[in-house]
mmCIF file of C-alpha atoms and ligand atoms in Angstrom:
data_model
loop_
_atom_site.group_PDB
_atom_site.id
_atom_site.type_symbol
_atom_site.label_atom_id
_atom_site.label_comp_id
_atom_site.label_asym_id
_atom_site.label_seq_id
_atom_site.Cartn_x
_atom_site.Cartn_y
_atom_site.Cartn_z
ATOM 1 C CA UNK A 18 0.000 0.000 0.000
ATOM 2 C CA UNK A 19 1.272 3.588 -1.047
ATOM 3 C CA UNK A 20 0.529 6.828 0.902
ATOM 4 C CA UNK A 21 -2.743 8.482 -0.204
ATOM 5 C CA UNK A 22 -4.163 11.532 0.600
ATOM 6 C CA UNK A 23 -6.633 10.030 3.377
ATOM 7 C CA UNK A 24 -10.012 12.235 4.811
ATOM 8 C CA UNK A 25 -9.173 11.528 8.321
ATOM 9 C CA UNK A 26 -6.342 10.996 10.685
ATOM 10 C CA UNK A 27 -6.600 7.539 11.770
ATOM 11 C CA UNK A 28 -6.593 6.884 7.688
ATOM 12 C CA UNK A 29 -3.443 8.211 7.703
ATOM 13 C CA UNK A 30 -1.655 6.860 10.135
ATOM 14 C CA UNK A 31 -2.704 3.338 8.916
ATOM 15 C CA UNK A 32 -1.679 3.931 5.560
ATOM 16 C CA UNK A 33 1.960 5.332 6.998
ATOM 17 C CA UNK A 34 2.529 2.136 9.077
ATOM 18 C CA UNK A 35 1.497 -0.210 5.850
ATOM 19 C CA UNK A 36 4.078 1.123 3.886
ATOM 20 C CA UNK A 37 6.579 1.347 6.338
ATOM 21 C CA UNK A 38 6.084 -2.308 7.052
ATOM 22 C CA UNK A 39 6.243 -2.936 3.211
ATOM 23 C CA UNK A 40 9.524 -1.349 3.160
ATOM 24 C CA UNK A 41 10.786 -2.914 6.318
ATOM 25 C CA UNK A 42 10.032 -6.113 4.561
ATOM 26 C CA UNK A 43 11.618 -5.772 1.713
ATOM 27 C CA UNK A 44 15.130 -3.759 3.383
ATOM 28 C CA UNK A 45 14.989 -7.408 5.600
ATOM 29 C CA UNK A 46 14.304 -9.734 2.855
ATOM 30 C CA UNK A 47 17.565 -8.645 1.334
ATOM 31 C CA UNK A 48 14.941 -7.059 -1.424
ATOM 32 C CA UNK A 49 16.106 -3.965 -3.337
ATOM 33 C CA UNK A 50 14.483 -0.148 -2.099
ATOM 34 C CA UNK A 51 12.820 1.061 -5.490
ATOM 35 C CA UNK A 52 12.971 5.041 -6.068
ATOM 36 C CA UNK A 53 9.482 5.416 -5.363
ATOM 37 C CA UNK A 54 11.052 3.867 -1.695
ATOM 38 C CA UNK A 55 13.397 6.439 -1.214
ATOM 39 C CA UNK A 56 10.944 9.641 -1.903
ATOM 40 C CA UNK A 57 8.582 7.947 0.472
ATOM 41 C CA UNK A 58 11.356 6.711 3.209
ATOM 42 C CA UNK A 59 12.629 10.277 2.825
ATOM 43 C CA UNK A 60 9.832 11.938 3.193
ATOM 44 C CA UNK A 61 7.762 9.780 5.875
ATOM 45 C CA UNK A 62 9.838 7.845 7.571
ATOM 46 C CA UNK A 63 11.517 8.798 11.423
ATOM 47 C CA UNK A 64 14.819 9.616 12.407
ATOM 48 C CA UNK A 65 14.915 6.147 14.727
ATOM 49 C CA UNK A 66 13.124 3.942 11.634
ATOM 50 C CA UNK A 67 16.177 5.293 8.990
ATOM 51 C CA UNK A 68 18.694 4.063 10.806
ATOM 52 C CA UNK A 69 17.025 1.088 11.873
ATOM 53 C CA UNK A 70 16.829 0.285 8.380
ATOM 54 C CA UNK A 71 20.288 1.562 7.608
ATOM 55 C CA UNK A 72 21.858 -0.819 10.322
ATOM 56 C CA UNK A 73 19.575 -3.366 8.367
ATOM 57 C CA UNK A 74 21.873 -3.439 5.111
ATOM 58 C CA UNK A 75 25.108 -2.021 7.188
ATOM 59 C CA UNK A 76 24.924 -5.427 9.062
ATOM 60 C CA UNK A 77 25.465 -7.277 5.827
ATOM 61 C CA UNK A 78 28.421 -5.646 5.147
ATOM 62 C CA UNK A 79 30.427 -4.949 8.795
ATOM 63 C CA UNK A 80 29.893 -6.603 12.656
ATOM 64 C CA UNK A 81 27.553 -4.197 13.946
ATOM 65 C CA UNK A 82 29.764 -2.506 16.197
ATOM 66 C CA UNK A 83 33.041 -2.046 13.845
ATOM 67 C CA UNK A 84 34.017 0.614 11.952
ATOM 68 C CA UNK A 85 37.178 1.790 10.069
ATOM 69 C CA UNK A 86 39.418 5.248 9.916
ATOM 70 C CA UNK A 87 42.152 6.599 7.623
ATOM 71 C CA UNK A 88 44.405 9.219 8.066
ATOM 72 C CA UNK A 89 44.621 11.313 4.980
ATOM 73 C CA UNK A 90 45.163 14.430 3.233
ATOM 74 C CA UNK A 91 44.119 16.108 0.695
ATOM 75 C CA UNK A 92 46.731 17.489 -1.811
ATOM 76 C CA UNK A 93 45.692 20.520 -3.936
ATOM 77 C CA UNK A 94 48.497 20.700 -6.245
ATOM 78 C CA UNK A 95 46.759 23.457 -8.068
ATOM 79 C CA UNK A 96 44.214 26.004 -7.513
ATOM 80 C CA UNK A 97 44.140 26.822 -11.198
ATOM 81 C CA UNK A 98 40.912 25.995 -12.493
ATOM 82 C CA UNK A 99 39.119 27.149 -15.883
ATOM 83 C CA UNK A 100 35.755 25.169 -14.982
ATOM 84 C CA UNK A 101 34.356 27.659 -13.220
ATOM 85 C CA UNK A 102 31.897 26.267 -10.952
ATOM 86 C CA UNK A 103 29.880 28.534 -9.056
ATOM 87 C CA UNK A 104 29.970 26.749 -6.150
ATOM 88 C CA UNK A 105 33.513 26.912 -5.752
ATOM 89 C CA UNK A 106 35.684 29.790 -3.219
ATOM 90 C CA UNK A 107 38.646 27.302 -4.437
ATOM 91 C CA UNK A 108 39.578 27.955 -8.041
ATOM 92 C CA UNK A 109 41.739 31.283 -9.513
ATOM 93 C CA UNK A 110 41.870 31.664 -13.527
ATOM 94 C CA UNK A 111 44.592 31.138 -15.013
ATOM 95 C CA UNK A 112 46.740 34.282 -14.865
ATOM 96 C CA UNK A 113 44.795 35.352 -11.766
ATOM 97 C CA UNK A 114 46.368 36.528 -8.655
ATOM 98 C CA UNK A 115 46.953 34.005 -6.353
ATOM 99 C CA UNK A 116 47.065 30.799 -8.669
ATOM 100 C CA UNK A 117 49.445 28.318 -7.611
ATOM 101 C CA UNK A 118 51.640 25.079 -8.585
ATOM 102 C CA UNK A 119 53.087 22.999 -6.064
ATOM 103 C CA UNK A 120 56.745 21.787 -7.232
ATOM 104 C CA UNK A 121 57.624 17.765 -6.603
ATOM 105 C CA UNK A 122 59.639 19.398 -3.676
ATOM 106 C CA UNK A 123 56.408 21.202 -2.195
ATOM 107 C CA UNK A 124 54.140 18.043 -2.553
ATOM 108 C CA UNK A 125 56.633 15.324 -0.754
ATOM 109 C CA UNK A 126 57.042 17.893 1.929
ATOM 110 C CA UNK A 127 53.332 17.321 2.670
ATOM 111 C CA UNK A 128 53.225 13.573 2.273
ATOM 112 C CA UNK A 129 56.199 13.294 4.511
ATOM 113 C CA UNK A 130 54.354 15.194 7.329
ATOM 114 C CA UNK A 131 51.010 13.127 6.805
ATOM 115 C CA UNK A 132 53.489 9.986 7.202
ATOM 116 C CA UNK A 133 54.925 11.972 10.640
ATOM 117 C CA UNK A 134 51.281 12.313 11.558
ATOM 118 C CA UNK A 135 50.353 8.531 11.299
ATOM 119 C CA UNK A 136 48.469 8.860 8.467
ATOM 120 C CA UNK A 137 49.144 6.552 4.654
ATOM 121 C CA UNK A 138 46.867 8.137 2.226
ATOM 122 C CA UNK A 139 46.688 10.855 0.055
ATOM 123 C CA UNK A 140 44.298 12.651 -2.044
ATOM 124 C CA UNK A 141 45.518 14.946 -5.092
ATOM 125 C CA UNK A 142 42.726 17.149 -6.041
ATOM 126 C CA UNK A 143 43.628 20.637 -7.960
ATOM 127 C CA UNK A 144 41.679 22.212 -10.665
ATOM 128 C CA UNK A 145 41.470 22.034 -14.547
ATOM 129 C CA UNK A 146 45.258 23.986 -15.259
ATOM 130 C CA UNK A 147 45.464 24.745 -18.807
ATOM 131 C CA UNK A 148 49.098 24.769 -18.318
ATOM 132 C CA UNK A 149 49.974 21.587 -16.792
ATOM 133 C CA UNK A 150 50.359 19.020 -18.986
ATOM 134 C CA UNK A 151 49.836 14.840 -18.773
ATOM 135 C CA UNK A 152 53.445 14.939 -18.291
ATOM 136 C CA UNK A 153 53.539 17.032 -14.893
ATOM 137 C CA UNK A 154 50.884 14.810 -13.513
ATOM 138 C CA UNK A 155 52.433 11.121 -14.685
ATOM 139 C CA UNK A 156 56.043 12.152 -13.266
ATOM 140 C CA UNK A 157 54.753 13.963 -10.079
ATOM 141 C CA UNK A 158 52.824 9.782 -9.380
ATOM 142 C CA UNK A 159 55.931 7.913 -10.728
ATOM 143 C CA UNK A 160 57.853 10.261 -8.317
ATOM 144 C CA UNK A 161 55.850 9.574 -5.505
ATOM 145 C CA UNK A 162 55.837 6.154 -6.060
ATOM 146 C CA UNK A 163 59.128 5.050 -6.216
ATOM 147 C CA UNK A 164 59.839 7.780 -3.815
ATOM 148 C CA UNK A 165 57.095 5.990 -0.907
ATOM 149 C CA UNK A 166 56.716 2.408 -2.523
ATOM 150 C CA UNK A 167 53.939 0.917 -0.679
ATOM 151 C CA UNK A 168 54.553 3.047 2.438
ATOM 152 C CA UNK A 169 52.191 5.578 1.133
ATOM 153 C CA UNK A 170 48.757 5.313 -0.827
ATOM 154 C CA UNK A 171 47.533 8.415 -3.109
ATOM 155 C CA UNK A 172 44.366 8.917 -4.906
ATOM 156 C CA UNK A 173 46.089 10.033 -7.680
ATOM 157 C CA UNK A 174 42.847 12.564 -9.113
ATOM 158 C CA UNK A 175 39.366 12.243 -9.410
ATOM 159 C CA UNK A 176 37.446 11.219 -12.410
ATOM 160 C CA UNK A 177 36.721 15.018 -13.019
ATOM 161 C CA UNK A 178 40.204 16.178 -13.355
ATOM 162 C CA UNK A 179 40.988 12.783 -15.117
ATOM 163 C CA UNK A 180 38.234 13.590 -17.864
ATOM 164 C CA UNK A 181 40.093 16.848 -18.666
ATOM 165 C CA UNK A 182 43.765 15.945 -18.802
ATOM 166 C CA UNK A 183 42.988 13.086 -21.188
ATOM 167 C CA UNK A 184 41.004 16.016 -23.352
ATOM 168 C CA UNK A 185 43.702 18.178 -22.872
ATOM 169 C CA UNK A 186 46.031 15.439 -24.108
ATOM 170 C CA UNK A 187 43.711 14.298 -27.094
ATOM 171 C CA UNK A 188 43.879 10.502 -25.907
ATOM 172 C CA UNK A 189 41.136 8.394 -24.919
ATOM 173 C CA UNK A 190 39.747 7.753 -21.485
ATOM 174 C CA UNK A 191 41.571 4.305 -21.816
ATOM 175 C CA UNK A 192 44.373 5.663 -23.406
ATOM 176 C CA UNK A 193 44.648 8.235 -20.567
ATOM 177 C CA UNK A 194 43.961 5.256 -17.974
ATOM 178 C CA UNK A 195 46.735 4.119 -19.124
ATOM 179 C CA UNK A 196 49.400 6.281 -19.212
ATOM 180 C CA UNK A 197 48.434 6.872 -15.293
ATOM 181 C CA UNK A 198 48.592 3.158 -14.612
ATOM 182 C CA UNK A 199 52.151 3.270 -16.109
ATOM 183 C CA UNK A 200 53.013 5.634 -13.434
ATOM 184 C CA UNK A 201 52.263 3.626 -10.854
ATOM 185 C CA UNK A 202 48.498 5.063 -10.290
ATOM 186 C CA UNK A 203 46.312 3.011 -9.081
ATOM 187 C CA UNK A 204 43.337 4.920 -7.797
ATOM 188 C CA UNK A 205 41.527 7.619 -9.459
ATOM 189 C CA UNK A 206 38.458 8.556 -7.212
ATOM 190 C CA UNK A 207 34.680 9.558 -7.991
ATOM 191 C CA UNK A 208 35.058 13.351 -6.650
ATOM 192 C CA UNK A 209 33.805 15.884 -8.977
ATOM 193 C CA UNK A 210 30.669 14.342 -9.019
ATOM 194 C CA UNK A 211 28.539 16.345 -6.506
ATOM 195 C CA UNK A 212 25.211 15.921 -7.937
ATOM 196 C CA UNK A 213 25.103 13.867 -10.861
ATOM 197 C CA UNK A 214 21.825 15.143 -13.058
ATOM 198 C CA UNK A 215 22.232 16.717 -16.183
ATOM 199 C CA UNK A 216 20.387 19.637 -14.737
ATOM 200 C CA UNK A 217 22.401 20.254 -11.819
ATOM 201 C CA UNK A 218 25.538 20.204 -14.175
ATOM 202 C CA UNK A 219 23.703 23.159 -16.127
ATOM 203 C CA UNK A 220 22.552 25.167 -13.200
ATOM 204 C CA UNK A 221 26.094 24.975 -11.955
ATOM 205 C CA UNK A 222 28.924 23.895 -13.293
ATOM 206 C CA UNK A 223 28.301 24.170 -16.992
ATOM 207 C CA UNK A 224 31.887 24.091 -18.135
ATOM 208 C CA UNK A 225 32.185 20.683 -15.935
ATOM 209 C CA UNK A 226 31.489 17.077 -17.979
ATOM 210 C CA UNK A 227 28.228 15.912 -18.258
ATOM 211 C CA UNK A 228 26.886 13.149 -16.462
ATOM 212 C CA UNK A 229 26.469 10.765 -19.377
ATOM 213 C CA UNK A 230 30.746 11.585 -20.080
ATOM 214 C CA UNK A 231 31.615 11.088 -15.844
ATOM 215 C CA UNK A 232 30.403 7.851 -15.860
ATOM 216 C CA UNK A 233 31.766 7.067 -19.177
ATOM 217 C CA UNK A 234 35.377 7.794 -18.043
ATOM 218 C CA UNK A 235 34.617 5.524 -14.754
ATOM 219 C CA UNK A 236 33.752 2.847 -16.503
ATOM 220 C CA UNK A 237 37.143 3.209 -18.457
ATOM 221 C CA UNK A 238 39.306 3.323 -15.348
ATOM 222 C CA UNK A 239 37.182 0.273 -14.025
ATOM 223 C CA UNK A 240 38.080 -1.341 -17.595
ATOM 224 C CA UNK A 241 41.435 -0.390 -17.139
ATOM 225 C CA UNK A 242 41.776 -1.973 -13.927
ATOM 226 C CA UNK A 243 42.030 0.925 -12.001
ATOM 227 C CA UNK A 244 40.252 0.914 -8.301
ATOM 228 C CA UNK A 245 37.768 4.092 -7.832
ATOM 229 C CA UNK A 246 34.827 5.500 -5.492
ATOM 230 C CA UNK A 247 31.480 7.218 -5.419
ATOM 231 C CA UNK A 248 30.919 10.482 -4.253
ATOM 232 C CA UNK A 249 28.330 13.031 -4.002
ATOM 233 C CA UNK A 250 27.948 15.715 -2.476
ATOM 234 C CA UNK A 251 24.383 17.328 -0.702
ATOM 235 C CA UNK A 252 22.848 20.944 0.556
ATOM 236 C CA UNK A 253 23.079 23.140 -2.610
ATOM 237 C CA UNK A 254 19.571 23.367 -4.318
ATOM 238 C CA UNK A 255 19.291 20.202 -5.742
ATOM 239 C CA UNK A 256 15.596 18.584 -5.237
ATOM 240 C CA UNK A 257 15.056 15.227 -3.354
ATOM 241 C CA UNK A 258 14.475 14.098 -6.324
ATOM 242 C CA UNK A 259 17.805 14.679 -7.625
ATOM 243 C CA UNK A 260 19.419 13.208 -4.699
ATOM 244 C CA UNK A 261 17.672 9.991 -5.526
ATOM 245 C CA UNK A 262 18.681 9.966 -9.400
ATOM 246 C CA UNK A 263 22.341 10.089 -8.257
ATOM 247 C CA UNK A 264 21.744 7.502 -5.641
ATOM 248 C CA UNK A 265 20.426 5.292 -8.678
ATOM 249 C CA UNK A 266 23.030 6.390 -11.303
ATOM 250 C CA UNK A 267 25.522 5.161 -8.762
ATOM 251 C CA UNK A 268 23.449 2.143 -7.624
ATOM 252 C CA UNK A 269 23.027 0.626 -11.827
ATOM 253 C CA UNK A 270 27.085 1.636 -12.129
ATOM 254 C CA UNK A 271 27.484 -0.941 -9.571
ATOM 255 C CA UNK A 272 25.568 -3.492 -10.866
ATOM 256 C CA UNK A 273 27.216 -3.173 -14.136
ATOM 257 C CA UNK A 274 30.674 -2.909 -13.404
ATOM 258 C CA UNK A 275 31.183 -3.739 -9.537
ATOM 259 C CA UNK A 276 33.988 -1.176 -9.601
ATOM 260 C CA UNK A 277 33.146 1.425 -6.821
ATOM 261 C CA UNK A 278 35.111 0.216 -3.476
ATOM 262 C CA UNK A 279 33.098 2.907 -1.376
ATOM 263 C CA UNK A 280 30.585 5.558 -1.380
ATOM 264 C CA UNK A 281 31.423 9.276 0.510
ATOM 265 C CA UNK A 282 28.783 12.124 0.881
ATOM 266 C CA UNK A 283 29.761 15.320 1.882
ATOM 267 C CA UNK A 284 28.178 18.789 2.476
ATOM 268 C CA UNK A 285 28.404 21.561 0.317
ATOM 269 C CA UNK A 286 30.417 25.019 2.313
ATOM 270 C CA UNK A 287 28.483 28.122 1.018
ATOM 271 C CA UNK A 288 30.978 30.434 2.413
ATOM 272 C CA UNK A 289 32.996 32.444 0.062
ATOM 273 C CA UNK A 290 31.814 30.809 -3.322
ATOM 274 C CA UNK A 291 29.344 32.483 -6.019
ATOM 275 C CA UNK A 292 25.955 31.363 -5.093
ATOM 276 C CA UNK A 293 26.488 30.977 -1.390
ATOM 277 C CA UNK A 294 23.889 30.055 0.539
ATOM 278 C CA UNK A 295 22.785 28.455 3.740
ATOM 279 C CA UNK A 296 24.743 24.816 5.242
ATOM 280 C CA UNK A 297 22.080 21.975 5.361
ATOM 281 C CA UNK A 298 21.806 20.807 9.437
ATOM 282 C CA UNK A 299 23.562 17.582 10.478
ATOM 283 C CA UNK A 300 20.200 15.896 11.111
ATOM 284 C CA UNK A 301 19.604 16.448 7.221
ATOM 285 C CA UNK A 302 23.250 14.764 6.427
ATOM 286 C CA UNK A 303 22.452 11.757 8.903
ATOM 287 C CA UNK A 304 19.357 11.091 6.999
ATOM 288 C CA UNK A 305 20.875 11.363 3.799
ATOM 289 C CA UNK A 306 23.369 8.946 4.694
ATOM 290 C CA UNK A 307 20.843 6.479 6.169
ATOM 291 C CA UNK A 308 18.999 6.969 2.965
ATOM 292 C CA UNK A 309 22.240 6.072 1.085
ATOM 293 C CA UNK A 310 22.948 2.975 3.299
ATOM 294 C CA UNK A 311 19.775 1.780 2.613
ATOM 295 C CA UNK A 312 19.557 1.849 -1.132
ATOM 296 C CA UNK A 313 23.602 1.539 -2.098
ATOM 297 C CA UNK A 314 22.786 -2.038 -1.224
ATOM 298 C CA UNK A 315 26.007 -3.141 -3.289
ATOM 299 C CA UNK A 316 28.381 -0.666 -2.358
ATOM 300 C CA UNK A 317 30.325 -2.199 0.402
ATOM 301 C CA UNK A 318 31.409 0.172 2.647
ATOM 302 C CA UNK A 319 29.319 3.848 3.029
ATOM 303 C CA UNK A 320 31.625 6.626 4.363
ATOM 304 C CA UNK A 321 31.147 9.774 6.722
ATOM 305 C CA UNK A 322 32.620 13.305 6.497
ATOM 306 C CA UNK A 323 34.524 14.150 9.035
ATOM 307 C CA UNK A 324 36.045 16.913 7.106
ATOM 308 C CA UNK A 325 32.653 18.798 6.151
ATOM 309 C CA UNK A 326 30.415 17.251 10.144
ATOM 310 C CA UNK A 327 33.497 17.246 12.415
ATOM 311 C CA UNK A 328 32.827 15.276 15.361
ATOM 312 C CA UNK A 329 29.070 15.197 14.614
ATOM 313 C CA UNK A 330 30.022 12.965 11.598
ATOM 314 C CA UNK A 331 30.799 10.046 14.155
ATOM 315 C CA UNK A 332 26.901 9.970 14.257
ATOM 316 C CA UNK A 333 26.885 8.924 10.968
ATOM 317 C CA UNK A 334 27.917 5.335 12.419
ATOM 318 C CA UNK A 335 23.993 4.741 13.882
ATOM 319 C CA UNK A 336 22.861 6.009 10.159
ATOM 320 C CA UNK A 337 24.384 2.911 8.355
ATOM 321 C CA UNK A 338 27.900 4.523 7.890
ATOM 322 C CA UNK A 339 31.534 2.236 8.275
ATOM 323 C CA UNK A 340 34.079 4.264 7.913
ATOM 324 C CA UNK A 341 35.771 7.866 8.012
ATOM 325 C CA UNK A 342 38.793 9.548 7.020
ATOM 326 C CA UNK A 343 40.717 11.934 9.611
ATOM 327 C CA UNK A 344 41.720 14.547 7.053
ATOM 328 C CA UNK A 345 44.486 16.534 7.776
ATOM 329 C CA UNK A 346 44.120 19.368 4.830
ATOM 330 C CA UNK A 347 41.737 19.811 2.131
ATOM 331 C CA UNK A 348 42.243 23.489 1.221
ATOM 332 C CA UNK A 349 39.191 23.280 -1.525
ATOM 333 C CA UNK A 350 36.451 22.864 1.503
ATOM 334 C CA UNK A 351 38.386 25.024 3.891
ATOM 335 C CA UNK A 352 38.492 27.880 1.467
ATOM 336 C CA UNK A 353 34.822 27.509 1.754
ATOM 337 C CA UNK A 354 34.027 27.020 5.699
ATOM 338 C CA UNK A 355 35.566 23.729 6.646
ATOM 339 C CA UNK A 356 37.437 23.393 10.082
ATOM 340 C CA UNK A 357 40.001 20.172 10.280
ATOM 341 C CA UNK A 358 41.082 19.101 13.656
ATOM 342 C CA UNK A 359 43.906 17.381 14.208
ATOM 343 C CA UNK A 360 42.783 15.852 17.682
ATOM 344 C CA UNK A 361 42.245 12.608 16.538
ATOM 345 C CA UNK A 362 41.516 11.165 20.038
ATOM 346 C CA UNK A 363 38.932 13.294 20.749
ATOM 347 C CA UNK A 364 37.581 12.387 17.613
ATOM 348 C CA UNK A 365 37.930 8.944 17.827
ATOM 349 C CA UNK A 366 36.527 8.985 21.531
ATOM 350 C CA UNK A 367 33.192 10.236 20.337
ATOM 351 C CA UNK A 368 32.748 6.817 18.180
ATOM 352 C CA UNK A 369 33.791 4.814 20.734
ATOM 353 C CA UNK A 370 31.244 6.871 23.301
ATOM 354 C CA UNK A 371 28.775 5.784 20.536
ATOM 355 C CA UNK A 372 29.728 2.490 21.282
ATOM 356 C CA UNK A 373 31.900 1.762 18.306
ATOM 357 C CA UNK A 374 35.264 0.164 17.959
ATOM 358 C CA UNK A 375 37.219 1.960 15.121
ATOM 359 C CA UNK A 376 40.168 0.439 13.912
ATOM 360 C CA UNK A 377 42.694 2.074 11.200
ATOM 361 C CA UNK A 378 42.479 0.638 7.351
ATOM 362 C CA UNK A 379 45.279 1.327 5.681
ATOM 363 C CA UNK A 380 44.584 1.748 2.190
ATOM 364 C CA UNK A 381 47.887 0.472 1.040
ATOM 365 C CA UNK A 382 47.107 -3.091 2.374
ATOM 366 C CA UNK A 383 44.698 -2.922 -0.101
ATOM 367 C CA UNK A 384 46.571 -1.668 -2.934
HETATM 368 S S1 LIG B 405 35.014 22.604 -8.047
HETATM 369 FE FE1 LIG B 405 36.885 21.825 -9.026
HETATM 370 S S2 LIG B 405 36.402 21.905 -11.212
HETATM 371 FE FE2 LIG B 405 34.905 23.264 -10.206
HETATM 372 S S3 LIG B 405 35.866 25.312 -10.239
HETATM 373 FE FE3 LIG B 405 36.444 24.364 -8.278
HETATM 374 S S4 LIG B 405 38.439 23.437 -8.688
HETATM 375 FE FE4 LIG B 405 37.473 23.827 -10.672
#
């Protein structure tokens, strides 16, 4: 039974309960959420009954009370960015003041104090530089890697900075998977995606990729052998409705290619960048997340954001989440509002006051 607009109260409340059960029934059956799920879970269902639901499908993946951490940061080799997005208080154009290029030098000097700080993973994210070419990017990798070995894990881009140095470079997505893999890359994450709907793409980040071209160039680096993620990020203007048409786009990727290792969500920072704006409230993220948990039900592992929630993030852990990074720099969301912390114990204390046991994954164990 499906909500309908019913004359009197008891009529709705007995039409609520029905379809929770229906969807309680299915989430337990090990039976797939449809869309029409989500809009209704979203919009009817409780705080307590979301992450009931969430710890449903979580349970199939991780013992109830374990979770995972990494220590990582995020590189930003570059700030120079032609894209454009208006949601951005990151980018300068090229020949702007204030545009930057780290040197080889400049980026082992950060992944030798991530090392100092316990941590094994980083994250290069910069912006779409006109001026660098393949070449900067496959010997800055093949530097790092026989420079760390296995000591050290990067994320060598994400698929949205991928998609532009193999246009800039007039090879193929494959081609372009290539070349990386040659120097020594072996993860290229989903970031870049924020909100994948053609529409959102339009209203905001119109000299981005399209959706149809993203998930084209993932299933290359999948092809290619390379490992890679889903992301998305919520709390700009994008409709529920939205939010569910990524959650699918990123569900049927799965299905088809079994290629994404993990799923992050992250809030959007309004402050500093073009359209601005007001931050979504934690409650909304923890929702979103339990949403995420329930219908991702073949994504393994469903992370929280420490870097955009803080502490609060921990709470993700009762909303279906596994795992978190401890970030030690992203300067694209601090430009816009984030705060990073490097107290990991106190960080680490609120999951275990949540009853949680988090141990550290080291990505490289992995590689
Ligand atoms: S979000 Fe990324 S691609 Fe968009 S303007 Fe900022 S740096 Fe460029």
């Amino acid at each position: 039974m499906r909500w309908t607009a019913a004359k009197d109260y008891t009529g709705v409340v007995t039409t609520l309960v029905s379809t929770l059960e229906e969807i309680r029934g299915k989430v337990q059956g090990g039976e797939r959420i449809s869309n029409e799920d989500a809009l209704w879970l979203w919009k009817n269902a409780g705080d307590a009954e979301l992450r009931e639901l969430a710890q449903v499908v979580r349970a199939r993946f991780v013992a109830p009370m374990a979770c995972t951490y990494m220590i990582m940061r995020i590189v930003n080799y570059t700030n120079v960015c032609v894209a454009q997005c208006d949601y951005c208080a990151f980018y300068k154009l090229p020949g702007q003041d204030g545009g930057y290029v780290l040197s080889q030098e400049q980026v082992f000097a950060k992944l030798d104090e991530l090392l100092e700080l316990g941590g094994d993973l980083a994250a290069f994210n910069g912006g779409f530089n006109p001026h660098l070419p393949i070449d900067y990017y496959c010997e800055l990798f093949a530097a790092i890697r026989a420079r760390y070995g296995d000591k050290l894990e990067f994320y060598a881009l994400t698929i949205a900075e991928f998609m532009y140095l193999a246009d800039h470079a007039k090879l193929t997505y494959a081609a372009a998977a290539e070349r990386f893999k040659a120097a020594g890359v072996r993860w290229i994450t989903g970031g870049g995606s924020e909100i994948l709907t053609e529409d959102f793409r339009k209203r905001h980040s119109k000299f981005k990729y399209t959706v149809a071209q993203y998930f084209k160039a993932q299933r290359a680096l999948v092809d290619a052998g390379l490992k890679t993620t889903a992301t998305m990020v919520i709390g700009f203007d994008e409709t529920i409705a939205e939010r569910i048409e990524h959650l699918d786009r990123t569900r049927q990727f799965q299905d088809e290619t079994g290629g994404l290792a993990s799923f992050l969500c992250w809030t959007y920072k309004p402050y500093f960048t073009q359209i601005g704006g007001i931050e979504i409230s934690t409650s909304e993220y923890l929702r979103h997340l339990a949403l995420s948990r329930i219908y991702l039900d073949n994504v393994p592992r469903i992370r929280t954001s420490v870097l955009t929630q803080n502490e609060r993030a921990l709470e993700g852990l009762l909303y279906g989440a596994d795992d978190f990074d401890l970030p030690i720099e992203d300067e694209v969301t601090q430009k816009a509002g984030a705060t990073i912390s490097l107290n990991f114990d106190r960080i680490l204390a609120f999951a275990k006051e949540l009853g949680y046991t988090p141990s550290y994954r080291s990505v490289t164990a992995s590689a």
